[in-house]
mmCIF file of C-alpha atoms and ligand atoms in Angstrom:
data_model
loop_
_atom_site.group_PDB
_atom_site.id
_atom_site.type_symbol
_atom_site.label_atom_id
_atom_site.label_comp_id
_atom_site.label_asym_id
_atom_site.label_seq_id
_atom_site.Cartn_x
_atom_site.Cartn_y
_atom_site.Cartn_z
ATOM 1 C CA UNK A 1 -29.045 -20.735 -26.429
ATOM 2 C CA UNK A 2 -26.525 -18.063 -27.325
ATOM 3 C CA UNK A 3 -27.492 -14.426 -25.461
ATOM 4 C CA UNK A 4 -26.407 -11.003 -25.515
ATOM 5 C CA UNK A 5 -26.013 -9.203 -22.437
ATOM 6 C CA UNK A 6 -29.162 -7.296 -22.366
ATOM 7 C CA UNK A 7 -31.163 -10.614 -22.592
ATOM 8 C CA UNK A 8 -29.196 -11.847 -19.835
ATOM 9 C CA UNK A 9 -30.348 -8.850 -17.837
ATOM 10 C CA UNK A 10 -34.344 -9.141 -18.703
ATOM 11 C CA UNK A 11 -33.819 -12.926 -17.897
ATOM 12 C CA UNK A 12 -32.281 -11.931 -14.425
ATOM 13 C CA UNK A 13 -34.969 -9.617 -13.868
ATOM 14 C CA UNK A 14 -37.602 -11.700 -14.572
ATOM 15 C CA UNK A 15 -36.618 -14.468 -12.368
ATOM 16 C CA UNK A 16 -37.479 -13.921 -8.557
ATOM 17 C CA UNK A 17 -35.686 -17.289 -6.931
ATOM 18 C CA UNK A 18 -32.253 -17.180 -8.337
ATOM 19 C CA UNK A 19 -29.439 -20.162 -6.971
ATOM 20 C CA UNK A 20 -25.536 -18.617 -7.548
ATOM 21 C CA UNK A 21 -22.937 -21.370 -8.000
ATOM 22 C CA UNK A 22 -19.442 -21.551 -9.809
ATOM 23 C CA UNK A 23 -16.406 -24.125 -10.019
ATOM 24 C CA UNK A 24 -15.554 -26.376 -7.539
ATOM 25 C CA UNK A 25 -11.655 -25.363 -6.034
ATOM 26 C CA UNK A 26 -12.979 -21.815 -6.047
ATOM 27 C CA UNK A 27 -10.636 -18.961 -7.094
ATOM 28 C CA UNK A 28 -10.982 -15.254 -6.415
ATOM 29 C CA UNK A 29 -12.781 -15.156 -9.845
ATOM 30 C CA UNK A 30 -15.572 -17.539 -9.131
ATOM 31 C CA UNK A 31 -15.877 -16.319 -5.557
ATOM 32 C CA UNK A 32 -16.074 -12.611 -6.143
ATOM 33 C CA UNK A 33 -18.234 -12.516 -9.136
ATOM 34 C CA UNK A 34 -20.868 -15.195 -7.259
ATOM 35 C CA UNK A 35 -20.667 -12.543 -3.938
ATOM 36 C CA UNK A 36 -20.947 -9.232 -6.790
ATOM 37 C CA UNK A 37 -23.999 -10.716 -8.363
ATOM 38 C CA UNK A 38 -25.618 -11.889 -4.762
ATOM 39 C CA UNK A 39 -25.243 -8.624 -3.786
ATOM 40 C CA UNK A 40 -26.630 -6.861 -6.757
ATOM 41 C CA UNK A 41 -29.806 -9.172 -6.996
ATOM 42 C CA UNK A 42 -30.315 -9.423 -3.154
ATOM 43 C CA UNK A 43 -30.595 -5.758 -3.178
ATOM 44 C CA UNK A 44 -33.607 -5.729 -6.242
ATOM 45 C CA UNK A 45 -35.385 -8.044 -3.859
ATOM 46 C CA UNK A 46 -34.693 -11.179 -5.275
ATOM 47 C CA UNK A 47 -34.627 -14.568 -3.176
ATOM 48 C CA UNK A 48 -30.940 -15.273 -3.880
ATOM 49 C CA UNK A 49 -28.795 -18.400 -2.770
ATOM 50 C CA UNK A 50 -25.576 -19.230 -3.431
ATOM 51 C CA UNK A 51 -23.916 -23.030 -3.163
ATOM 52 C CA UNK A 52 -20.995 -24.099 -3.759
ATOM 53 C CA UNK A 53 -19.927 -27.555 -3.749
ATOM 54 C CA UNK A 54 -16.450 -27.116 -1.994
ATOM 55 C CA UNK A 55 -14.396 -25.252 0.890
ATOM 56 C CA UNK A 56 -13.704 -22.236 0.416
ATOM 57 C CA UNK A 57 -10.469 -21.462 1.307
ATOM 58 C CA UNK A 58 -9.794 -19.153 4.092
ATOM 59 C CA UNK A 59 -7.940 -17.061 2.146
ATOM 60 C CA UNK A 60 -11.111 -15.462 0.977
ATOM 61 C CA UNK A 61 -12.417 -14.814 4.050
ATOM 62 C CA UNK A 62 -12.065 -10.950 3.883
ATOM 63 C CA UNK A 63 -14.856 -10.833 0.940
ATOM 64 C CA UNK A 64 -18.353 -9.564 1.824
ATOM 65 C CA UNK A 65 -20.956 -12.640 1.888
ATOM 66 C CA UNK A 66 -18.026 -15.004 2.116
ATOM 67 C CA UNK A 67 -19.935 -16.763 4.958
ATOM 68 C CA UNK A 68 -23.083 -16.912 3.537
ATOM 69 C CA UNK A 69 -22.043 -19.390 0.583
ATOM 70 C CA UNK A 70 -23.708 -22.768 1.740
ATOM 71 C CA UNK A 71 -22.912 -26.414 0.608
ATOM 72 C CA UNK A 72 -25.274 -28.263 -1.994
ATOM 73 C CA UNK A 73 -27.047 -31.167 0.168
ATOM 74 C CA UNK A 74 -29.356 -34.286 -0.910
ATOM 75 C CA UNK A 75 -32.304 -32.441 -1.124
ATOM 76 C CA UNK A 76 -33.618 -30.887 -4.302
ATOM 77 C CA UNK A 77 -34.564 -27.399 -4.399
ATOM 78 C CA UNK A 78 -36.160 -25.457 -7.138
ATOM 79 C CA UNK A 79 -35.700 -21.884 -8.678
ATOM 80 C CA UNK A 80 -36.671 -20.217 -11.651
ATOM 81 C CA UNK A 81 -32.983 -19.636 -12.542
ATOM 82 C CA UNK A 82 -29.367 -21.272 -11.316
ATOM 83 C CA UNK A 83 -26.515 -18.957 -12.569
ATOM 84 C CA UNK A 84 -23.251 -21.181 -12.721
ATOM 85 C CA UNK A 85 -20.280 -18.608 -13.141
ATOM 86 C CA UNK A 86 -16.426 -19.106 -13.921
ATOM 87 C CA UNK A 87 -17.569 -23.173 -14.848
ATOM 88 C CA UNK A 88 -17.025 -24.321 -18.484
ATOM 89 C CA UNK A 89 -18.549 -27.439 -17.735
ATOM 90 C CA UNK A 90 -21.547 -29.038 -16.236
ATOM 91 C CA UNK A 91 -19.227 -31.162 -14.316
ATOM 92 C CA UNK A 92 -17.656 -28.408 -12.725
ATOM 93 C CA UNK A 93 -20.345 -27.527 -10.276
ATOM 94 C CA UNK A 94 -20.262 -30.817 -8.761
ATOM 95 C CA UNK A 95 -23.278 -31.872 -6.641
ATOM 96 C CA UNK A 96 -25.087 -28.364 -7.198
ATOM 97 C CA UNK A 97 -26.280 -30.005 -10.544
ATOM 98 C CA UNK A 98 -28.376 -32.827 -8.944
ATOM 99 C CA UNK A 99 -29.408 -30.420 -5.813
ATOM 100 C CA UNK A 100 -31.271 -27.645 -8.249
ATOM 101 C CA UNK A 101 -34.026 -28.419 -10.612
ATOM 102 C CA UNK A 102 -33.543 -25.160 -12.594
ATOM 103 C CA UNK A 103 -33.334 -23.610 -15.909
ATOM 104 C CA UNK A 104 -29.547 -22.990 -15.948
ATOM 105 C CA UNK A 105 -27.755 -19.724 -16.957
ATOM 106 C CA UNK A 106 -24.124 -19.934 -17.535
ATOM 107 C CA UNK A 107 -21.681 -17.128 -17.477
ATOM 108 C CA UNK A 108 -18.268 -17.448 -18.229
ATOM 109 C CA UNK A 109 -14.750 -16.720 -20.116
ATOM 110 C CA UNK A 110 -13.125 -20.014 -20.993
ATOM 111 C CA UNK A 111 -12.345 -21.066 -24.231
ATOM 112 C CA UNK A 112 -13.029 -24.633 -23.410
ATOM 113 C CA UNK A 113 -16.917 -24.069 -22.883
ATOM 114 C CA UNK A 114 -18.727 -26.351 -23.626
ATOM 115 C CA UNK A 115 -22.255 -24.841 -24.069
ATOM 116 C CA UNK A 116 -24.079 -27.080 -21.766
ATOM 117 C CA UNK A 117 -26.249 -24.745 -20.146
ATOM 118 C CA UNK A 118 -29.811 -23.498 -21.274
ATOM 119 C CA UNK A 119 -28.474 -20.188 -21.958
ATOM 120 C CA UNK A 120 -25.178 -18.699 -22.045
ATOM 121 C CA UNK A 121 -22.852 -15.931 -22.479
ATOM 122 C CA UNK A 122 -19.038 -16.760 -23.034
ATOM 123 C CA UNK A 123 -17.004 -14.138 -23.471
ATOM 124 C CA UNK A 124 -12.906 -15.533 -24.135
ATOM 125 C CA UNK A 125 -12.067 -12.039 -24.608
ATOM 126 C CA UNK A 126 -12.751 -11.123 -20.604
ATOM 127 C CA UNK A 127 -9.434 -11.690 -18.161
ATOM 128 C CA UNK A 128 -12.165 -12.844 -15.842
ATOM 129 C CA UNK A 129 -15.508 -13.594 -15.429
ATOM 130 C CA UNK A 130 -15.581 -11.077 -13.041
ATOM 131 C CA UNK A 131 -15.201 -8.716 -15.966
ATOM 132 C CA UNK A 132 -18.309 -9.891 -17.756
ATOM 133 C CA UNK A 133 -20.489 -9.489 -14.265
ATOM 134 C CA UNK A 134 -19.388 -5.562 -14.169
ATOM 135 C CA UNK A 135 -20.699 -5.113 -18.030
ATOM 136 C CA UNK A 136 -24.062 -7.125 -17.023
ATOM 137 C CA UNK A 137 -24.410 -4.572 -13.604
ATOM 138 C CA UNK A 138 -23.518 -1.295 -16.305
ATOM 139 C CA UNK A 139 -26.463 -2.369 -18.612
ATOM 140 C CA UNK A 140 -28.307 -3.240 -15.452
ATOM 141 C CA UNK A 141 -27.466 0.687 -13.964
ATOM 142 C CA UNK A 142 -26.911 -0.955 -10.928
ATOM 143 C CA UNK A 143 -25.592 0.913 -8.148
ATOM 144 C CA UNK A 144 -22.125 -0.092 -7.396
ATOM 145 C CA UNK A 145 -21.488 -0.446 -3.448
ATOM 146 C CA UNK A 146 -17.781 -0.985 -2.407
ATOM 147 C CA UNK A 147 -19.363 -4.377 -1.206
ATOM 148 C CA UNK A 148 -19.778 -4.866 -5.324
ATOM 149 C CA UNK A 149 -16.817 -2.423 -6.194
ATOM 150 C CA UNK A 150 -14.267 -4.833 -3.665
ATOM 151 C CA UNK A 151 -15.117 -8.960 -4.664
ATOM 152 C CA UNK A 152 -15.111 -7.860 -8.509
ATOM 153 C CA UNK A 153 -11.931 -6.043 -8.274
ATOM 154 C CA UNK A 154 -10.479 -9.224 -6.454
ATOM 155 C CA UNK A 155 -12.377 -11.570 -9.284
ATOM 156 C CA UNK A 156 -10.316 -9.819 -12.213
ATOM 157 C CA UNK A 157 -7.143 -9.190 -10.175
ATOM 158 C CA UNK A 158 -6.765 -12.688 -9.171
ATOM 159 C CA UNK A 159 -7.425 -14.247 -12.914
ATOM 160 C CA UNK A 160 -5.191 -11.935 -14.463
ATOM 161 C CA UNK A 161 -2.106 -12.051 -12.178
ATOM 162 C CA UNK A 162 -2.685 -8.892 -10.339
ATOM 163 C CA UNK A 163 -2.636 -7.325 -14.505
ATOM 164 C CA UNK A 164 0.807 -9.153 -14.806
ATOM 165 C CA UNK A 165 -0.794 -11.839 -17.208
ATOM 166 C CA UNK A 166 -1.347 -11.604 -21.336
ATOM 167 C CA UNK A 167 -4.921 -11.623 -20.516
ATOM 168 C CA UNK A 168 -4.764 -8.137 -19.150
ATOM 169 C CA UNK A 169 -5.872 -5.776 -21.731
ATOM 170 C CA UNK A 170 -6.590 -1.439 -21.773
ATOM 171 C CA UNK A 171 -10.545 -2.387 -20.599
ATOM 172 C CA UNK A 172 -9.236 -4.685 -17.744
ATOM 173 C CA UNK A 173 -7.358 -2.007 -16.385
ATOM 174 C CA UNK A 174 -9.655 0.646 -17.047
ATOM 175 C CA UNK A 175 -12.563 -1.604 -14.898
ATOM 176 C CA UNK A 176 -10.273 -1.754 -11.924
ATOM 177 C CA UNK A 177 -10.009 1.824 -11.947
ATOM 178 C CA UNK A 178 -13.701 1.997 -12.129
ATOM 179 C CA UNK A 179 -13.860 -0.355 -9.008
ATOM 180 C CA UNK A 180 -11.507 2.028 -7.243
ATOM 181 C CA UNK A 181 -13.210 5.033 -7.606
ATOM 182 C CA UNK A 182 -16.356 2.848 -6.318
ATOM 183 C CA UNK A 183 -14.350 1.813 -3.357
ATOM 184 C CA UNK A 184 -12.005 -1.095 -3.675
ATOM 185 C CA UNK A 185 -9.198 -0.849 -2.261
ATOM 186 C CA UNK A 186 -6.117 -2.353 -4.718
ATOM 187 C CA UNK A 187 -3.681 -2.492 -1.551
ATOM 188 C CA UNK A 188 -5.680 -4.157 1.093
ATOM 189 C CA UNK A 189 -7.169 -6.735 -1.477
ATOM 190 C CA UNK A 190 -3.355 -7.770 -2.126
ATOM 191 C CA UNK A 191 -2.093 -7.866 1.468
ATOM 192 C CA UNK A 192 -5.335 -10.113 1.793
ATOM 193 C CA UNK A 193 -3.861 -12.771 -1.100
ATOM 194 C CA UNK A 194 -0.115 -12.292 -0.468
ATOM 195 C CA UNK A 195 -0.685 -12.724 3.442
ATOM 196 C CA UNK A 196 0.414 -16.815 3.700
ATOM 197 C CA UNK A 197 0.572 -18.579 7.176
ATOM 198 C CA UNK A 198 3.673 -19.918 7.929
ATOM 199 C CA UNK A 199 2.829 -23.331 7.437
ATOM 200 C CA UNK A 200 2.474 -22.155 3.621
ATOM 201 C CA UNK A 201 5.487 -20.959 3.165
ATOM 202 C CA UNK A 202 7.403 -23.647 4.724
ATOM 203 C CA UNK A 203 5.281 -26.427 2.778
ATOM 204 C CA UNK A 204 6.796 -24.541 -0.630
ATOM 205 C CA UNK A 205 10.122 -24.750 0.078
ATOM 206 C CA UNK A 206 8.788 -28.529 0.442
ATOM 207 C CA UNK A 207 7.319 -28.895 -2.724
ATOM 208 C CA UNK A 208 9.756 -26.936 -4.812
ATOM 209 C CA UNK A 209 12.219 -29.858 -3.561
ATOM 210 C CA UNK A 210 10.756 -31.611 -6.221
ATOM 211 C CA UNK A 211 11.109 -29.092 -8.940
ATOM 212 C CA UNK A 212 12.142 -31.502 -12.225
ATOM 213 C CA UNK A 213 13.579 -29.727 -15.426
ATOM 214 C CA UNK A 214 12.499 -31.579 -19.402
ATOM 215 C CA UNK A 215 12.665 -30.843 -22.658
ATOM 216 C CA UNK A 216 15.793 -28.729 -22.457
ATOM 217 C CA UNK A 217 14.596 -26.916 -19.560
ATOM 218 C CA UNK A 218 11.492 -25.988 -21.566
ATOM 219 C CA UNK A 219 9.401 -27.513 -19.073
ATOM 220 C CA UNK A 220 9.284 -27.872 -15.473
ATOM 221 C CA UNK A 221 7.028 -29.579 -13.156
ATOM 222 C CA UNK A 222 6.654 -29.782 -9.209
ATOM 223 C CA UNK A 223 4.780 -32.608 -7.141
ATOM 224 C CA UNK A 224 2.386 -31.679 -4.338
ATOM 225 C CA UNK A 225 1.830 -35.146 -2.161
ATOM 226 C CA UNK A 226 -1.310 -35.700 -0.751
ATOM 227 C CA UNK A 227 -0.015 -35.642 3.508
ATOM 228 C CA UNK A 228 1.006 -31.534 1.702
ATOM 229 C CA UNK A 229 -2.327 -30.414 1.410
ATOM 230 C CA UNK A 230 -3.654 -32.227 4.658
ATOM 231 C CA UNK A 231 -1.775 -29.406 6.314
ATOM 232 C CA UNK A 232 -2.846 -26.505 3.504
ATOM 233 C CA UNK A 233 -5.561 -24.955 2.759
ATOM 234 C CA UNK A 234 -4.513 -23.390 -0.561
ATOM 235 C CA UNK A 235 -1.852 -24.043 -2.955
ATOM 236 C CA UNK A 236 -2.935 -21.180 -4.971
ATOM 237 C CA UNK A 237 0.378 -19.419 -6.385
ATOM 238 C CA UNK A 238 2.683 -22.379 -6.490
ATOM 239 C CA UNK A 239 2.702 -23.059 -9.939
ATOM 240 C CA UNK A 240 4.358 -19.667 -10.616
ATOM 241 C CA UNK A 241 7.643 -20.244 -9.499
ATOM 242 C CA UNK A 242 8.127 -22.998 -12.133
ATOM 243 C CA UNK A 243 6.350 -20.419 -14.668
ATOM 244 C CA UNK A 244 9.220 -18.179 -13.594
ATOM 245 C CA UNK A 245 12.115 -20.063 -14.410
ATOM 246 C CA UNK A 246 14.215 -18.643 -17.561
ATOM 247 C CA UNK A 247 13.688 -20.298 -20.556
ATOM 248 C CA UNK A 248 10.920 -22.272 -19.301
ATOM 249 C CA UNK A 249 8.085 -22.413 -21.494
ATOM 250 C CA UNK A 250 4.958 -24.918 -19.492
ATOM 251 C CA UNK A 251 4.981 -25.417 -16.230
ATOM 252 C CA UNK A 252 2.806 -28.205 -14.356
ATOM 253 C CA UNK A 253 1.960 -29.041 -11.159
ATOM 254 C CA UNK A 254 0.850 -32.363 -9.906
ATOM 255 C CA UNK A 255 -1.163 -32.742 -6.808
ATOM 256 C CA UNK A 256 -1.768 -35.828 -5.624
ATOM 257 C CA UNK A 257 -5.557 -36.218 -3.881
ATOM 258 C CA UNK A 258 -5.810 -38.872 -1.314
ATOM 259 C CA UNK A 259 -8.369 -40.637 -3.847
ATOM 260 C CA UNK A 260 -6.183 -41.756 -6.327
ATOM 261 C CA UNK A 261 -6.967 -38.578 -8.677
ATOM 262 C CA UNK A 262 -3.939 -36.714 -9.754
ATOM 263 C CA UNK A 263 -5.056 -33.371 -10.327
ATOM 264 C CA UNK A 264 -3.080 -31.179 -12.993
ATOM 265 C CA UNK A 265 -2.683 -27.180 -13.421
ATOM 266 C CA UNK A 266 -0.428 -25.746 -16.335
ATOM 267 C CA UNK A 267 0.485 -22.399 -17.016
ATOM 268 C CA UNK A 268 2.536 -21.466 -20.238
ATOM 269 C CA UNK A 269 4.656 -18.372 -21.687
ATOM 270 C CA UNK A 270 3.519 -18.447 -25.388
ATOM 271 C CA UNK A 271 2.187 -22.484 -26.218
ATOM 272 C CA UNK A 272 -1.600 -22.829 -25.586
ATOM 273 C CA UNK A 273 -1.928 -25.077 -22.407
ATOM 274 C CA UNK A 274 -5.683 -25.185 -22.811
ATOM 275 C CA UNK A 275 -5.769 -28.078 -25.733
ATOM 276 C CA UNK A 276 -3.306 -29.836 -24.139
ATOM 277 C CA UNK A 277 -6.059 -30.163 -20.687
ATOM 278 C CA UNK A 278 -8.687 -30.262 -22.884
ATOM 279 C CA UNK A 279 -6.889 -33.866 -24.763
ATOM 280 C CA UNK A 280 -7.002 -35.159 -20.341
ATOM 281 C CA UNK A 281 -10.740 -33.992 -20.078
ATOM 282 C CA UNK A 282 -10.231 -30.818 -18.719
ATOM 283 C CA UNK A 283 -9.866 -27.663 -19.465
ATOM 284 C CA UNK A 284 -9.168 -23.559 -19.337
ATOM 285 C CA UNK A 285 -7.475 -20.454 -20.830
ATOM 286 C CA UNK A 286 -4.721 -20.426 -23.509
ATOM 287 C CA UNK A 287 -1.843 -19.955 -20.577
ATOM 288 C CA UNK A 288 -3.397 -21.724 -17.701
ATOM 289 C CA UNK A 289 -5.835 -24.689 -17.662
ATOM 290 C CA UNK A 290 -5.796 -27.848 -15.990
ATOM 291 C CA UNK A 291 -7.422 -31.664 -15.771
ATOM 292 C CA UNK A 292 -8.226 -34.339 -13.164
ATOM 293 C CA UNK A 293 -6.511 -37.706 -14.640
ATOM 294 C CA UNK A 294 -7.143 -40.894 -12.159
ATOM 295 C CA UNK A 295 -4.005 -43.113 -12.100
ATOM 296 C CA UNK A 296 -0.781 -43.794 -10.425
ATOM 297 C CA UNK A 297 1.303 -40.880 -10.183
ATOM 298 C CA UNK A 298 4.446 -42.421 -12.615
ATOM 299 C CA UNK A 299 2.382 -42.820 -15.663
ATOM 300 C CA UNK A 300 0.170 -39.906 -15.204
ATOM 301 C CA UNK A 301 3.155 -37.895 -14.982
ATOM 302 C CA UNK A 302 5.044 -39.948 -18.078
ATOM 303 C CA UNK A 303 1.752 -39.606 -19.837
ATOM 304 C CA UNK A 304 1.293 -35.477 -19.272
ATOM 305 C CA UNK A 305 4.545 -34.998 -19.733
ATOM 306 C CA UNK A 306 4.866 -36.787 -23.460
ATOM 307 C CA UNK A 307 1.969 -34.799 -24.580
ATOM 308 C CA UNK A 308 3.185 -31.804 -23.044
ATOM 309 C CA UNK A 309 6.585 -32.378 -25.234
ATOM 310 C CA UNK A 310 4.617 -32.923 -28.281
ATOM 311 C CA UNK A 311 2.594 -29.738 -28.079
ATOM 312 C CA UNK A 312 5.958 -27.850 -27.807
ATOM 313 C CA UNK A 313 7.161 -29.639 -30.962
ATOM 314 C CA UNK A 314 4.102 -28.150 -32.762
ATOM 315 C CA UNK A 315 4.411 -24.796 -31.655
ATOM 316 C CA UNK A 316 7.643 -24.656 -32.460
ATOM 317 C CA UNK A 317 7.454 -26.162 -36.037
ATOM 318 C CA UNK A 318 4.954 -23.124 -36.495
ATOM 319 C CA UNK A 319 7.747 -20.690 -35.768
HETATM 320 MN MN1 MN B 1 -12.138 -17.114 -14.196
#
């Protein structure tokens, strides 16, 4: 069922045991807006959990809460409400789904939802779901602690490229302010996410040896093998130095998982990346989604790589 804001707030309140999940491969988004909304509900006296069926990378570690996000096990728990954030798609949550028997809430900003919750509130307007938990904690007058003020700022900073990206409009800029003034702090949140280890840096310059150039240069892709990311924690941020390349239009990035699942992010200038995930089973934002395809890595990439041609064909009839 489609709800406003305001319902979404009465539902919130009338709920007492409340489970917090989001995507699995966490980003800042999904992180900081499950921590923001902990911390609001936590602090009305609510029984809140959050699980999340992933690491989360140690990148995150400076956010508030970030070690009190537990693992989904084998045992089923009930609650009157489980919140999935940042997740277009049942799937997305993993194990969480089998692990809570609850009514399910869904809160999100992709324009590849898929409306699979009980109730939900999609907004593909917001640069980040992070965006959408600050309106709910307005209507909700909450009172807005720098604990609050510093994982939303880093849920809409991160999904909109520190404001670099398209998806960062005049109220996306005006919210960060509003999380300044209630104490995040815009400098230390970046030298939190720029700070790499070593071992990160070096394992780039690795996996921009394989940097590959199609369609005229309209396209470039890298390859992240899988004995990479035994060594890494995050590969957040690679994609963007193929994004960066003049006159490139998509960029992809393979990673190869030691199970035999290729999995695939895109980013794009102006051509709408989402459909293009959505046609693999996945899915996302106009300029950056991505899809899990299982298959060897030669034909997934000859595969991706056709349909990634075609869509630039169509966009550029339509100029
Ligand atoms: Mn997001």
């Amino acid at each position: 069922m489609d709800f406003s804001l305001k319902q979404i707030a009465e539902l919130l309140q009338n709920s007492s045991t409340i489970i917090i999940t989001a995507h699995v491969h966490p980003d800042g988004d999904c992180l900081g807006s499950m921590l923001a909304l902990n911390e609001y509900l936590s602090s009305r006296g609510k029984s809140v959990k959050m699980v999340l069926d992933d690491e989360v990378p140690a990148l995150y570690n400076f956010l508030p809460g970030y070690e009190t996000i537990g693992k989904p096990t084998t045992k089923i728990i009930s609650a009157d409400l489980l919140v999935v954030l940042d997740a277009s798609d049942i799937e997305r949550i993993g194990k969480v789904k089998e692990h809570v028997n609850a009514p399910i809430l869904n809160i999100d900003h992709h324009i590849s939802n898929t409306k699979f919750a009980d109730y939900w509130y999609i907004n593909s307007q917001s640069a980040a779901t992070g965006e959408i938990i600050l309106e709910l904690l307005y209507l909700l007058n909450a009172k807005m602690t720098p604990t609050i003020a510093t994982c939303l700022y880093t849920a809409i900073a991160t999904d909109c490229g520190f404001f670099r990206y398209a998806n960062t409009s005049v109220q996306t800029l005006r919210y960060a302010a509003d999380l300044m003034e209630f104490g995040a702090n815009p400098n230390s949140i970046s030298e939190y996410m720029e700070t790499k280890p070593l071992e990160s840096i070096l394992t780039l310059a690795k996996v921009l040896e394989t940097l590959e150039l199609h369609h005229h240069g309209k396209i470039a892709t890298i390859t992240v093998s899988p004995d990479t990311l035994d060594t890494l924690d995050s590969t957040e941020g690679f994609i963007n130095y193929p994004r960066i390349i003049e006159g490139v239009e998509i960029a992809i990035m393979f990673k190869i998982m030691n199970e035999g699942t290729i999995r695939i992010s895109f980013r794009s200038k102006t051509v709408d990346v989402s459909k293009l995930a959505f046609s693999f089973g996945g899915g996302g934002h106009i300029r950056a989604a991505g899809c899990a395809i299982i298959g060897k890595i030669e034909d997934v990439q000859k595969k991706v790589l056709s349909s990634a041609i075609k869509q630039l064909q169509l966009a550029e009839t339509l100029l």
